[in-house]
Coordinates of N, CA and C in Angstrom, one line a residue:
Chain M
G1 N -12.7 7.5 10.4 CA -11.6 6.6 10.1 C -10.3 7.3 10.1
E2 N -9.2 6.6 10.0 CA -7.9 7.2 10.0 C -7.7 8.0 8.7
N3 N -6.9 9.1 8.9 CA -6.5 10.0 7.8 C -5.0 10.2 7.9
V4 N -4.3 10.0 6.9 CA -2.8 10.2 6.9 C -2.4 11.3 5.9
E5 N -1.8 12.3 6.3 CA -1.3 13.4 5.4 C 0.2 13.3 5.3
Q6 N 0.7 13.5 4.1 CA 2.1 13.3 3.8 C 2.7 14.5 3.1
H7 N 3.9 15.0 3.5 CA 4.5 16.1 2.9 C 6.0 15.9 2.8
P8 N 6.7 16.4 1.8 CA 6.1 17.1 0.6 C 5.7 16.1 -0.4
S9 N 5.0 16.6 -1.4 CA 4.6 15.7 -2.5 C 5.7 15.4 -3.4
T10 N 6.6 16.3 -3.6 CA 7.8 16.1 -4.4 C 9.0 16.6 -3.6
L11 N 10.2 16.0 -3.8 CA 11.4 16.3 -3.1 C 12.6 16.0 -4.0
S12 N 13.4 17.1 -4.2 CA 14.6 16.9 -5.1 C 15.8 17.2 -4.2
V13 N 16.8 16.3 -4.2 CA 18.0 16.5 -3.4 C 19.2 16.2 -4.3
Q14 N 20.3 16.7 -3.9 CA 21.6 16.3 -4.5 C 22.1 15.0 -3.9
E15 N 22.7 14.2 -4.7 CA 23.3 13.0 -4.3 C 24.2 13.2 -3.1
G16 N 24.0 12.4 -2.0 CA 24.8 12.6 -0.8 C 24.1 13.4 0.3
D17 N 23.1 14.2 -0.1 CA 22.4 15.0 0.9 C 21.4 14.1 1.6
S18 N 20.8 14.6 2.6 CA 19.7 13.9 3.3 C 18.3 14.3 2.8
A19 N 17.4 13.4 3.0 CA 16.0 13.7 2.6 C 15.1 13.3 3.8
V20 N 14.1 14.2 4.0 CA 13.1 14.0 5.1 C 11.7 14.1 4.6
I21 N 10.9 13.1 4.9 CA 9.5 13.1 4.5 C 8.7 12.9 5.8
K22 N 7.6 13.8 5.9 CA 6.9 13.8 7.1 C 5.4 13.4 6.9
C23 N 4.9 12.7 7.9 CA 3.5 12.3 7.9 C 2.8 12.6 9.2
T24 N 1.5 12.9 9.1 CA 0.7 13.0 10.3 C -0.5 12.1 10.2
Y25 N -1.0 11.6 11.4 CA -2.1 10.7 11.4 C -3.1 11.2 12.3
S26 N -4.4 10.8 12.2 CA -5.5 11.3 13.0 C -5.9 10.4 14.1
D27 N -5.8 9.1 13.9 CA -6.4 8.1 14.8 C -5.4 7.8 15.9
S28 N -5.6 8.2 17.1 CA -4.7 8.0 18.2 C -4.6 6.5 18.6
A29 N -5.4 5.6 18.1 CA -5.3 4.2 18.3 C -4.4 3.5 17.3
S30 N -3.9 4.2 16.3 CA -3.0 3.6 15.4 C -1.7 3.3 16.1
N31 N -1.1 2.2 15.8 CA 0.1 1.8 16.6 C 1.2 1.1 15.7
Y32 N 1.0 1.2 14.4 CA 2.0 0.6 13.5 C 2.1 1.5 12.3
F33 N 3.4 1.8 11.9 CA 3.6 2.9 10.9 C 4.7 2.4 10.0
P34 N 4.3 1.8 8.8 CA 5.3 1.3 7.9 C 5.6 2.4 6.8
W35 N 6.7 2.3 6.2 CA 7.1 3.1 5.0 C 7.3 2.2 3.8
Y36 N 6.7 2.5 2.7 CA 6.9 1.7 1.5 C 7.6 2.6 0.4
K37 N 8.4 1.9 -0.4 CA 9.0 2.5 -1.5 C 8.5 1.9 -2.8
Q38 N 8.1 2.7 -3.7 CA 7.5 2.2 -5.0 C 8.2 2.8 -6.2
E39 N 9.0 2.0 -6.9 CA 9.6 2.5 -8.1 C 8.6 2.5 -9.2
L40 N 8.8 3.2 -10.3 CA 7.9 3.4 -11.4 C 7.5 2.1 -12.0
G41 N 6.2 1.8 -11.9 CA 5.6 0.6 -12.5 C 5.8 -0.6 -11.7
K42 N 6.3 -0.5 -10.5 CA 6.6 -1.7 -9.7 C 5.7 -1.7 -8.4
R43 N 5.8 -2.8 -7.7 CA 5.0 -2.9 -6.5 C 5.6 -2.2 -5.3
P44 N 4.7 -1.7 -4.4 CA 5.3 -1.1 -3.2 C 6.0 -2.2 -2.4
Q45 N 7.2 -1.7 -1.8 CA 8.0 -2.6 -1.0 C 8.3 -2.0 0.4
L46 N 8.1 -2.7 1.4 CA 8.4 -2.2 2.8 C 9.9 -1.9 2.9
I47 N 10.2 -0.7 3.4 CA 11.6 -0.4 3.7 C 11.9 -0.3 5.1
I48 N 11.0 0.1 5.9 CA 11.2 0.2 7.4 C 9.8 0.4 8.0
D49 N 9.7 0.0 9.3 CA 8.5 0.3 10.0 C 8.8 0.6 11.4
I50 N 7.8 1.1 12.1 CA 8.0 1.4 13.6 C 6.7 1.2 14.3
R51 N 6.8 0.7 15.5 CA 5.6 0.5 16.4 C 5.5 1.6 17.3
S52 N 4.3 1.7 17.9 CA 4.1 2.9 18.7 C 4.8 2.9 20.1
N53 N 5.4 1.8 20.4 CA 6.2 1.8 21.7 C 7.6 2.1 21.5
V54 N 8.0 2.6 20.3 CA 9.3 2.9 20.0 C 9.4 4.4 19.4
G55 N 10.4 5.1 19.8 CA 10.4 6.5 19.3 C 11.3 6.7 18.0
E56 N 12.2 5.8 17.8 CA 13.1 5.9 16.6 C 13.6 4.5 16.3
K57 N 13.8 4.3 15.0 CA 14.4 3.0 14.5 C 15.2 3.3 13.3
K58 N 16.4 2.7 13.2 CA 17.3 2.9 12.2 C 17.7 1.6 11.4
D59 N 17.9 1.7 10.1 CA 18.4 0.6 9.4 C 19.3 1.2 8.3
Q60 N 20.6 1.1 8.6 CA 21.7 1.6 7.7 C 21.4 3.1 7.4
R61 N 21.1 3.5 6.1 CA 20.9 4.9 5.8 C 19.5 5.4 6.0
I62 N 18.6 4.6 6.5 CA 17.2 5.1 6.7 C 16.9 5.0 8.1
A63 N 16.1 5.9 8.6 CA 15.6 6.0 10.0 C 14.2 6.5 10.0
V64 N 13.4 6.1 11.0 CA 12.1 6.6 11.1 C 11.9 7.1 12.6
T65 N 11.3 8.2 12.8 CA 11.0 8.7 14.1 C 9.5 8.9 14.3
L66 N 9.0 8.7 15.5 CA 7.6 8.8 15.8 C 7.4 9.6 17.0
N67 N 6.5 10.6 16.9 CA 6.0 11.4 18.0 C 4.6 11.1 18.2
K68 N 4.2 10.3 19.2 CA 2.8 9.9 19.4 C 2.0 11.0 19.9
T69 N 2.6 11.9 20.7 CA 1.8 13.0 21.3 C 1.3 13.9 20.1
A70 N 2.2 14.2 19.2 CA 1.9 15.1 18.1 C 1.3 14.3 16.9
K71 N 1.3 13.0 17.0 CA 0.8 12.2 15.9 C 1.6 12.5 14.6
H72 N 2.9 12.5 14.7 CA 3.8 12.7 13.6 C 4.7 11.6 13.5
F73 N 5.1 11.2 12.3 CA 6.2 10.3 12.1 C 6.9 10.7 10.8
S74 N 8.2 10.5 10.7 CA 9.0 11.0 9.6 C 10.0 9.9 9.2
L75 N 10.3 10.0 7.9 CA 11.4 9.1 7.3 C 12.6 10.0 7.0
H76 N 13.7 9.5 7.4 CA 15.0 10.2 7.1 C 15.9 9.3 6.3
I77 N 16.4 9.8 5.2 CA 17.3 9.0 4.3 C 18.6 9.9 4.3
T78 N 19.7 9.3 4.7 CA 21.0 10.0 4.7 C 21.8 9.5 3.5
E79 N 22.8 10.3 3.1 CA 23.7 9.9 2.0 C 22.9 9.4 0.8
T80 N 22.0 10.2 0.3 CA 21.1 9.7 -0.7 C 21.9 9.3 -2.0
Q81 N 21.3 8.3 -2.7 CA 22.0 7.8 -3.9 C 20.9 7.8 -5.0
P82 N 21.3 7.8 -6.3 CA 20.3 7.8 -7.4 C 19.3 6.7 -7.3
E83 N 19.7 5.6 -6.7 CA 18.7 4.5 -6.6 C 17.7 4.7 -5.6
D84 N 17.8 5.7 -4.8 CA 16.8 6.1 -3.8 C 15.6 6.8 -4.5
S85 N 15.8 7.2 -5.7 CA 14.7 7.9 -6.4 C 13.5 7.0 -6.6
A86 N 12.4 7.4 -6.1 CA 11.2 6.6 -6.1 C 10.1 7.4 -5.5
V87 N 8.9 6.8 -5.4 CA 7.8 7.4 -4.6 C 7.8 6.6 -3.3
Y88 N 7.7 7.4 -2.2 CA 7.7 6.9 -0.8 C 6.3 7.1 -0.2
F89 N 5.7 6.1 0.4 CA 4.4 6.2 1.0 C 4.6 5.9 2.5
C90 N 4.0 6.7 3.3 CA 3.8 6.3 4.7 C 2.4 5.7 4.9
A91 N 2.3 5.0 6.0 CA 1.0 4.4 6.3 C 0.8 4.2 7.8
A92 N -0.4 4.0 8.2 CA -0.7 3.8 9.6 C -1.8 2.7 9.7
S93 N -1.7 2.0 10.8 CA -2.8 1.0 11.1 C -2.9 0.7 12.6
R94 N -4.1 0.2 12.9 CA -4.3 -0.3 14.3 C -3.9 -1.8 14.3
G95 N -3.6 -2.2 15.5 CA -3.5 -3.7 15.7 C -2.4 -4.4 14.9
G96 N -1.4 -3.6 14.6 CA -0.3 -4.3 13.9 C -0.4 -4.3 12.4
G97 N 0.6 -4.7 11.7 CA 0.7 -4.6 10.2 C -0.4 -5.5 9.5
G98 N -1.0 -6.4 10.2 CA -1.9 -7.3 9.5 C -3.3 -6.7 9.4
N99 N -3.5 -5.5 10.0 CA -4.7 -4.8 9.9 C -4.6 -3.8 8.8
K100 N -5.8 -3.2 8.5 CA -5.9 -2.3 7.4 C -4.9 -1.1 7.4
L101 N -4.2 -0.9 6.3 CA -3.2 0.2 6.2 C -3.9 1.4 5.6
T102 N -3.8 2.5 6.1 CA -4.2 3.8 5.5 C -3.0 4.5 5.0
F103 N -2.9 4.7 3.7 CA -1.7 5.3 3.2 C -1.7 6.8 3.0
G104 N -0.6 7.4 3.1 CA -0.5 8.8 2.7 C -0.5 9.0 1.2
T105 N -0.4 10.2 0.7 CA -0.5 10.4 -0.8 C 0.8 10.3 -1.5
G106 N 1.9 10.0 -0.8 CA 3.1 9.7 -1.5 C 4.0 11.0 -1.7
T107 N 5.3 10.7 -1.7 CA 6.4 11.7 -2.0 C 7.2 11.2 -3.1
Q108 N 7.3 12.0 -4.2 CA 8.2 11.6 -5.3 C 9.6 12.2 -4.9
L109 N 10.5 11.3 -4.6 CA 11.9 11.7 -4.3 C 12.8 11.5 -5.5
K110 N 13.5 12.6 -5.9 CA 14.4 12.6 -7.0 C 15.8 12.9 -6.5
V111 N 16.7 12.0 -6.7 CA 18.1 12.3 -6.2 C 18.9 12.6 -7.5
E112 N 19.4 13.8 -7.5 CA 20.1 14.3 -8.7 C 21.6 14.1 -8.5
L113 N 22.3 13.8 -9.6 CA 23.8 13.6 -9.6 C 24.5 15.0 -9.5
Chain D
E1 N 11.3 -17.3 -1.4 CA 9.9 -17.8 -1.6 C 9.2 -17.0 -2.7
A2 N 8.2 -17.6 -3.4 CA 7.5 -16.9 -4.5 C 6.7 -15.8 -3.9
G3 N 6.6 -14.7 -4.7 CA 5.8 -13.5 -4.2 C 4.4 -13.7 -4.5
V4 N 3.6 -12.6 -4.3 CA 2.2 -12.5 -4.6 C 2.1 -12.4 -6.1
A5 N 1.3 -13.2 -6.7 CA 1.1 -13.2 -8.2 C -0.3 -12.6 -8.5
Q6 N -0.3 -11.9 -9.6 CA -1.5 -11.3 -10.1 C -1.6 -11.4 -11.6
S7 N -2.9 -11.5 -12.1 CA -3.1 -11.5 -13.5 C -4.5 -10.9 -13.8
P8 N -4.7 -10.3 -14.9 CA -3.6 -10.0 -15.9 C -2.8 -8.8 -15.4
R9 N -1.8 -8.4 -16.0 CA -1.0 -7.2 -15.6 C -1.6 -6.0 -16.2
Y10 N -2.2 -6.1 -17.3 CA -2.9 -4.9 -17.9 C -4.2 -5.3 -18.5
K11 N -5.2 -4.4 -18.4 CA -6.5 -4.6 -19.0 C -7.1 -3.3 -19.5
I12 N -7.6 -3.3 -20.7 CA -8.3 -2.1 -21.2 C -9.7 -2.6 -21.6
I13 N -10.7 -1.8 -21.1 CA -12.1 -2.2 -21.3 C -12.8 -0.9 -21.6
E14 N -14.0 -1.0 -22.1 CA -14.9 0.2 -22.3 C -15.8 0.2 -21.0
K15 N -16.3 1.5 -20.8 CA -17.2 1.6 -19.7 C -18.4 0.8 -19.9
R16 N -18.9 0.3 -18.7 CA -20.1 -0.5 -18.6 C -19.7 -2.0 -18.9
Q17 N -18.5 -2.3 -19.3 CA -18.1 -3.7 -19.4 C -17.7 -4.2 -18.0
S18 N -17.5 -5.5 -18.0 CA -17.1 -6.2 -16.7 C -15.7 -6.7 -16.9
V19 N -15.0 -6.8 -15.7 CA -13.6 -7.2 -15.7 C -13.4 -8.0 -14.4
A20 N -12.4 -8.9 -14.4 CA -12.1 -9.7 -13.2 C -10.6 -9.8 -13.1
F21 N -10.1 -9.7 -11.9 CA -8.7 -9.8 -11.6 C -8.5 -11.0 -10.7
W22 N -7.3 -11.6 -10.8 CA -7.0 -12.8 -10.0 C -5.7 -12.5 -9.2
C23 N -5.7 -13.1 -8.0 CA -4.6 -13.0 -7.1 C -4.3 -14.3 -6.4
N24 N -3.0 -14.6 -6.4 CA -2.5 -15.8 -5.7 C -1.5 -15.3 -4.6
P25 N -1.9 -15.4 -3.3 CA -1.0 -14.9 -2.3 C 0.2 -15.8 -2.0
I26 N 1.1 -15.3 -1.2 CA 2.2 -16.1 -0.8 C 1.7 -17.3 0.0
S27 N 2.3 -18.5 -0.2 CA 1.8 -19.7 0.4 C 1.8 -19.6 1.9
G28 N 0.7 -19.9 2.5 CA 0.6 -19.9 4.0 C 0.1 -18.6 4.5
H29 N -0.1 -17.6 3.7 CA -0.5 -16.3 4.2 C -2.1 -16.3 4.3
A30 N -2.5 -16.1 5.6 CA -3.9 -16.2 5.8 C -4.7 -15.0 5.4
T31 N -4.0 -13.8 5.4 CA -4.7 -12.6 5.2 C -4.4 -12.0 3.8
L32 N -5.5 -11.6 3.1 CA -5.3 -11.2 1.7 C -6.1 -9.8 1.6
Y33 N -5.5 -8.9 0.9 CA -6.0 -7.5 0.7 C -6.1 -7.2 -0.8
W34 N -7.1 -6.4 -1.1 CA -7.2 -5.8 -2.4 C -7.2 -4.3 -2.2
Y35 N -6.2 -3.6 -2.9 CA -6.1 -2.2 -2.8 C -6.4 -1.6 -4.2
Q36 N -6.9 -0.4 -4.2 CA -7.0 0.4 -5.5 C -6.1 1.6 -5.4
Q37 N -5.2 1.7 -6.4 CA -4.3 2.8 -6.4 C -4.5 3.7 -7.7
I38 N -5.1 4.8 -7.4 CA -5.4 5.8 -8.5 C -4.1 6.5 -8.8
L39 N -3.8 6.9 -10.0 CA -2.6 7.6 -10.4 C -2.3 8.8 -9.5
G40 N -1.1 8.8 -8.9 CA -0.7 9.9 -8.0 C -1.2 9.9 -6.6
Q41 N -1.8 8.8 -6.2 CA -2.3 8.6 -4.9 C -1.8 7.4 -4.2
G42 N -2.0 7.3 -2.9 CA -1.6 6.1 -2.2 C -2.6 5.0 -2.4
P43 N -2.2 3.7 -2.1 CA -3.2 2.6 -2.2 C -4.3 2.8 -1.2
K44 N -5.5 2.5 -1.6 CA -6.7 2.5 -0.7 C -7.3 1.1 -0.6
L45 N -7.5 0.7 0.6 CA -8.0 -0.7 0.8 C -9.4 -0.8 0.3
L46 N -9.7 -1.8 -0.5 CA -11.0 -2.2 -0.9 C -11.7 -3.2 0.0
I47 N -10.9 -4.3 0.2 CA -11.4 -5.4 1.0 C -10.3 -6.2 1.5
Q48 N -10.5 -6.8 2.7 CA -9.6 -7.6 3.4 C -10.2 -8.9 3.8
F49 N -9.5 -10.0 3.5 CA -10.0 -11.4 3.9 C -9.0 -12.0 4.9
Q50 N -9.6 -12.7 5.8 CA -8.9 -13.5 6.8 C -9.3 -15.0 6.4
N51 N -8.4 -15.8 5.8 CA -8.8 -17.0 5.3 C -9.9 -16.8 4.2
N52 N -11.0 -17.4 4.3 CA -12.1 -17.1 3.3 C -13.2 -16.2 3.8
G53 N -13.0 -15.5 4.9 CA -14.0 -14.6 5.5 C -13.6 -13.2 5.3
V54 N -14.6 -12.3 5.1 CA -14.3 -10.9 4.9 C -14.1 -10.2 6.3
V55 N -13.0 -9.5 6.4 CA -12.7 -8.8 7.7 C -13.2 -7.3 7.6
D56 N -12.9 -6.7 6.4 CA -13.3 -5.3 6.2 C -13.6 -5.1 4.7
D57 N -14.7 -4.6 4.4 CA -15.1 -4.2 3.0 C -15.8 -2.9 3.1
S58 N -15.5 -2.1 4.0 CA -16.2 -0.8 4.2 C -16.0 0.2 3.1
Q59 N -14.9 0.1 2.3 CA -14.6 1.0 1.3 C -14.8 0.3 -0.1
L60 N -15.4 -0.8 -0.2 CA -15.7 -1.5 -1.4 C -17.1 -1.0 -2.0
P61 N -17.0 -0.4 -3.2 CA -18.3 0.0 -3.8 C -19.2 -1.2 -4.2
K62 N -20.0 -1.6 -3.3 CA -20.6 -2.9 -3.4 C -21.7 -3.0 -4.6
D63 N -22.1 -1.8 -5.1 CA -23.0 -1.9 -6.2 C -22.3 -2.3 -7.5
R64 N -21.0 -2.3 -7.5 CA -20.3 -2.7 -8.8 C -19.1 -3.6 -8.6
F65 N -18.6 -3.6 -7.4 CA -17.4 -4.4 -7.1 C -17.8 -5.6 -6.2
S66 N -17.2 -6.7 -6.5 CA -17.3 -7.9 -5.7 C -16.0 -8.6 -5.6
A67 N -15.8 -9.4 -4.5 CA -14.6 -10.1 -4.4 C -14.9 -11.4 -3.6
E68 N -14.1 -12.4 -3.9 CA -14.3 -13.7 -3.2 C -12.9 -14.4 -3.0
R69 N -12.9 -15.2 -2.0 CA -11.7 -16.0 -1.7 C -12.3 -17.4 -1.2
L70 N -12.8 -18.1 -2.1 CA -13.6 -19.3 -1.7 C -12.9 -20.3 -0.9
K71 N -11.7 -20.7 -1.2 CA -11.0 -21.8 -0.6 C -9.9 -21.2 0.4
G72 N -9.9 -19.9 0.6 CA -9.0 -19.3 1.5 C -7.6 -19.2 1.0
V73 N -7.4 -19.3 -0.4 CA -6.1 -19.1 -1.0 C -6.2 -18.0 -2.1
D74 N -6.5 -18.4 -3.3 CA -6.7 -17.4 -4.4 C -7.9 -16.6 -4.2
S75 N -7.8 -15.4 -4.8 CA -8.9 -14.5 -4.7 C -9.2 -13.8 -6.1
T76 N -10.4 -13.5 -6.3 CA -10.8 -12.7 -7.5 C -11.5 -11.5 -7.1
L77 N -11.3 -10.4 -7.9 CA -12.0 -9.1 -7.7 C -12.7 -8.8 -9.0
K78 N -13.9 -8.5 -8.9 CA -14.7 -8.2 -10.2 C -15.3 -6.8 -10.1
I79 N -15.4 -6.2 -11.3 CA -16.1 -4.9 -11.4 C -17.1 -5.1 -12.5
Q80 N -18.4 -4.8 -12.2 CA -19.4 -4.9 -13.2 C -20.6 -4.0 -12.8
P81 N -20.9 -3.0 -13.6 CA -20.2 -2.5 -14.8 C -19.1 -1.5 -14.4
A82 N -18.1 -1.4 -15.2 CA -17.0 -0.5 -14.9 C -17.3 0.9 -15.3
K83 N -16.8 1.9 -14.6 CA -16.9 3.3 -14.8 C -15.5 3.9 -15.1
L84 N -15.5 5.1 -15.7 CA -14.3 5.7 -16.1 C -13.4 5.9 -14.9
E85 N -14.0 6.2 -13.7 CA -13.2 6.5 -12.5 C -12.6 5.2 -11.9
D86 N -12.9 4.1 -12.4 CA -12.3 2.8 -11.9 C -10.9 2.6 -12.5
S87 N -10.5 3.5 -13.4 CA -9.2 3.4 -14.0 C -8.1 3.5 -12.9
A88 N -7.3 2.5 -12.7 CA -6.4 2.5 -11.5 C -5.5 1.3 -11.6
V89 N -4.6 1.2 -10.7 CA -3.9 -0.1 -10.5 C -4.5 -0.8 -9.3
Y90 N -4.8 -2.1 -9.5 CA -5.4 -2.9 -8.5 C -4.3 -3.8 -7.9
L91 N -4.0 -3.5 -6.7 CA -2.9 -4.3 -6.0 C -3.5 -5.3 -5.0
C92 N -2.9 -6.5 -5.1 CA -3.3 -7.5 -4.1 C -2.1 -7.6 -3.2
A93 N -2.3 -7.8 -1.9 CA -1.3 -8.0 -0.9 C -1.7 -9.2 0.0
S94 N -0.7 -9.7 0.6 CA -1.0 -10.8 1.6 C 0.0 -10.7 2.8
S95 N -0.5 -11.2 3.9 CA 0.3 -11.2 5.2 C 0.0 -12.5 5.9
L96 N 1.0 -12.8 6.8 CA 0.9 -14.1 7.4 C -0.3 -14.2 8.3
K97 N -0.5 -13.2 9.1 CA -1.6 -13.2 10.0 C -2.2 -11.8 10.0
R98 N -3.4 -11.7 10.6 CA -4.1 -10.4 10.6 C -3.4 -9.5 11.7
R99 N -2.9 -10.0 12.7 CA -2.3 -9.1 13.7 C -0.8 -9.4 13.9
N100 N -0.2 -9.0 14.9 CA 1.2 -9.3 15.3 C 2.2 -8.6 14.3
Y101 N 1.8 -7.5 13.8 CA 2.8 -6.7 13.0 C 3.4 -7.4 11.8
N102 N 2.5 -8.2 11.1 CA 3.1 -8.9 10.0 C 3.1 -8.0 8.7
E103 N 4.2 -8.0 8.0 CA 4.4 -7.2 6.8 C 3.4 -7.6 5.8
Q104 N 2.9 -6.6 5.1 CA 2.1 -6.9 3.9 C 2.9 -6.9 2.7
F105 N 2.9 -8.0 1.9 CA 3.6 -8.1 0.7 C 2.7 -7.9 -0.5
F106 N 3.1 -7.0 -1.4 CA 2.3 -6.6 -2.5 C 2.7 -7.4 -3.8
G107 N 1.6 -7.6 -4.6 CA 1.8 -8.1 -5.9 C 2.2 -7.0 -6.9
P108 N 2.4 -7.4 -8.2 CA 2.8 -6.4 -9.2 C 1.7 -5.5 -9.6
G109 N 0.4 -5.9 -9.3 CA -0.7 -5.1 -9.7 C -1.3 -5.4 -11.1
T110 N -2.5 -5.0 -11.2 CA -3.2 -5.0 -12.6 C -3.6 -3.6 -12.9
R111 N -3.0 -3.1 -14.0 CA -3.4 -1.7 -14.4 C -4.6 -1.8 -15.3
L112 N -5.7 -1.2 -14.8 CA -7.0 -1.1 -15.5 C -7.2 0.2 -16.1
T113 N -7.5 0.2 -17.4 CA -7.9 1.5 -18.1 C -9.3 1.3 -18.6
V114 N -10.2 2.2 -18.2 CA -11.6 2.2 -18.7 C -11.8 3.3 -19.6
L115 N -12.2 3.0 -20.9 CA -12.3 4.0 -21.9 C -13.8 4.4 -22.1

């Protein structure tokens, strides 16, 4: 089955700096890669996703890149703000987002003032 | 639109007891998922329903866990008997369809503590 590894497990940045979280996946048939943000005690919420036919996608301060050959994808957050502090999970699935998601182990991002 | 609803939000039981969780997905969402999230880890899929049929239950510990979605809407997840290692947050999610890159929307979860 699919295996998703995520690094780093914790990340501390100064407000205004950029943050990068990286994931690798094992199943070459995976074609959908969402990123979820989970604040303490709250539900995971989708912040951005990318399909395998696209190499990069941006939405304001966040962007995701995908390297299918290397089976890597990354989340980039620019101009970080305190409200970006949360746990971020990457995930992978076959057949689109309606199929089983395999999640990474999460990255605790802390944005310091 | 209303989100995914779950109850109870918290449950504390002793090992070997039984427990049940309830989920009401977003109206019109055909696909429903139950995930287990152990502290410090990412969610792990336990079971996926398409309407009232099971699509994937390969990671469901069937000797103690069961789930049903009889009318293709609400779902219940049961654990009997519970073990200490079942302590986790149980998340329910739903999506419009099984394919076509539909976002999975998560409920608030039920935090289970097994003593």
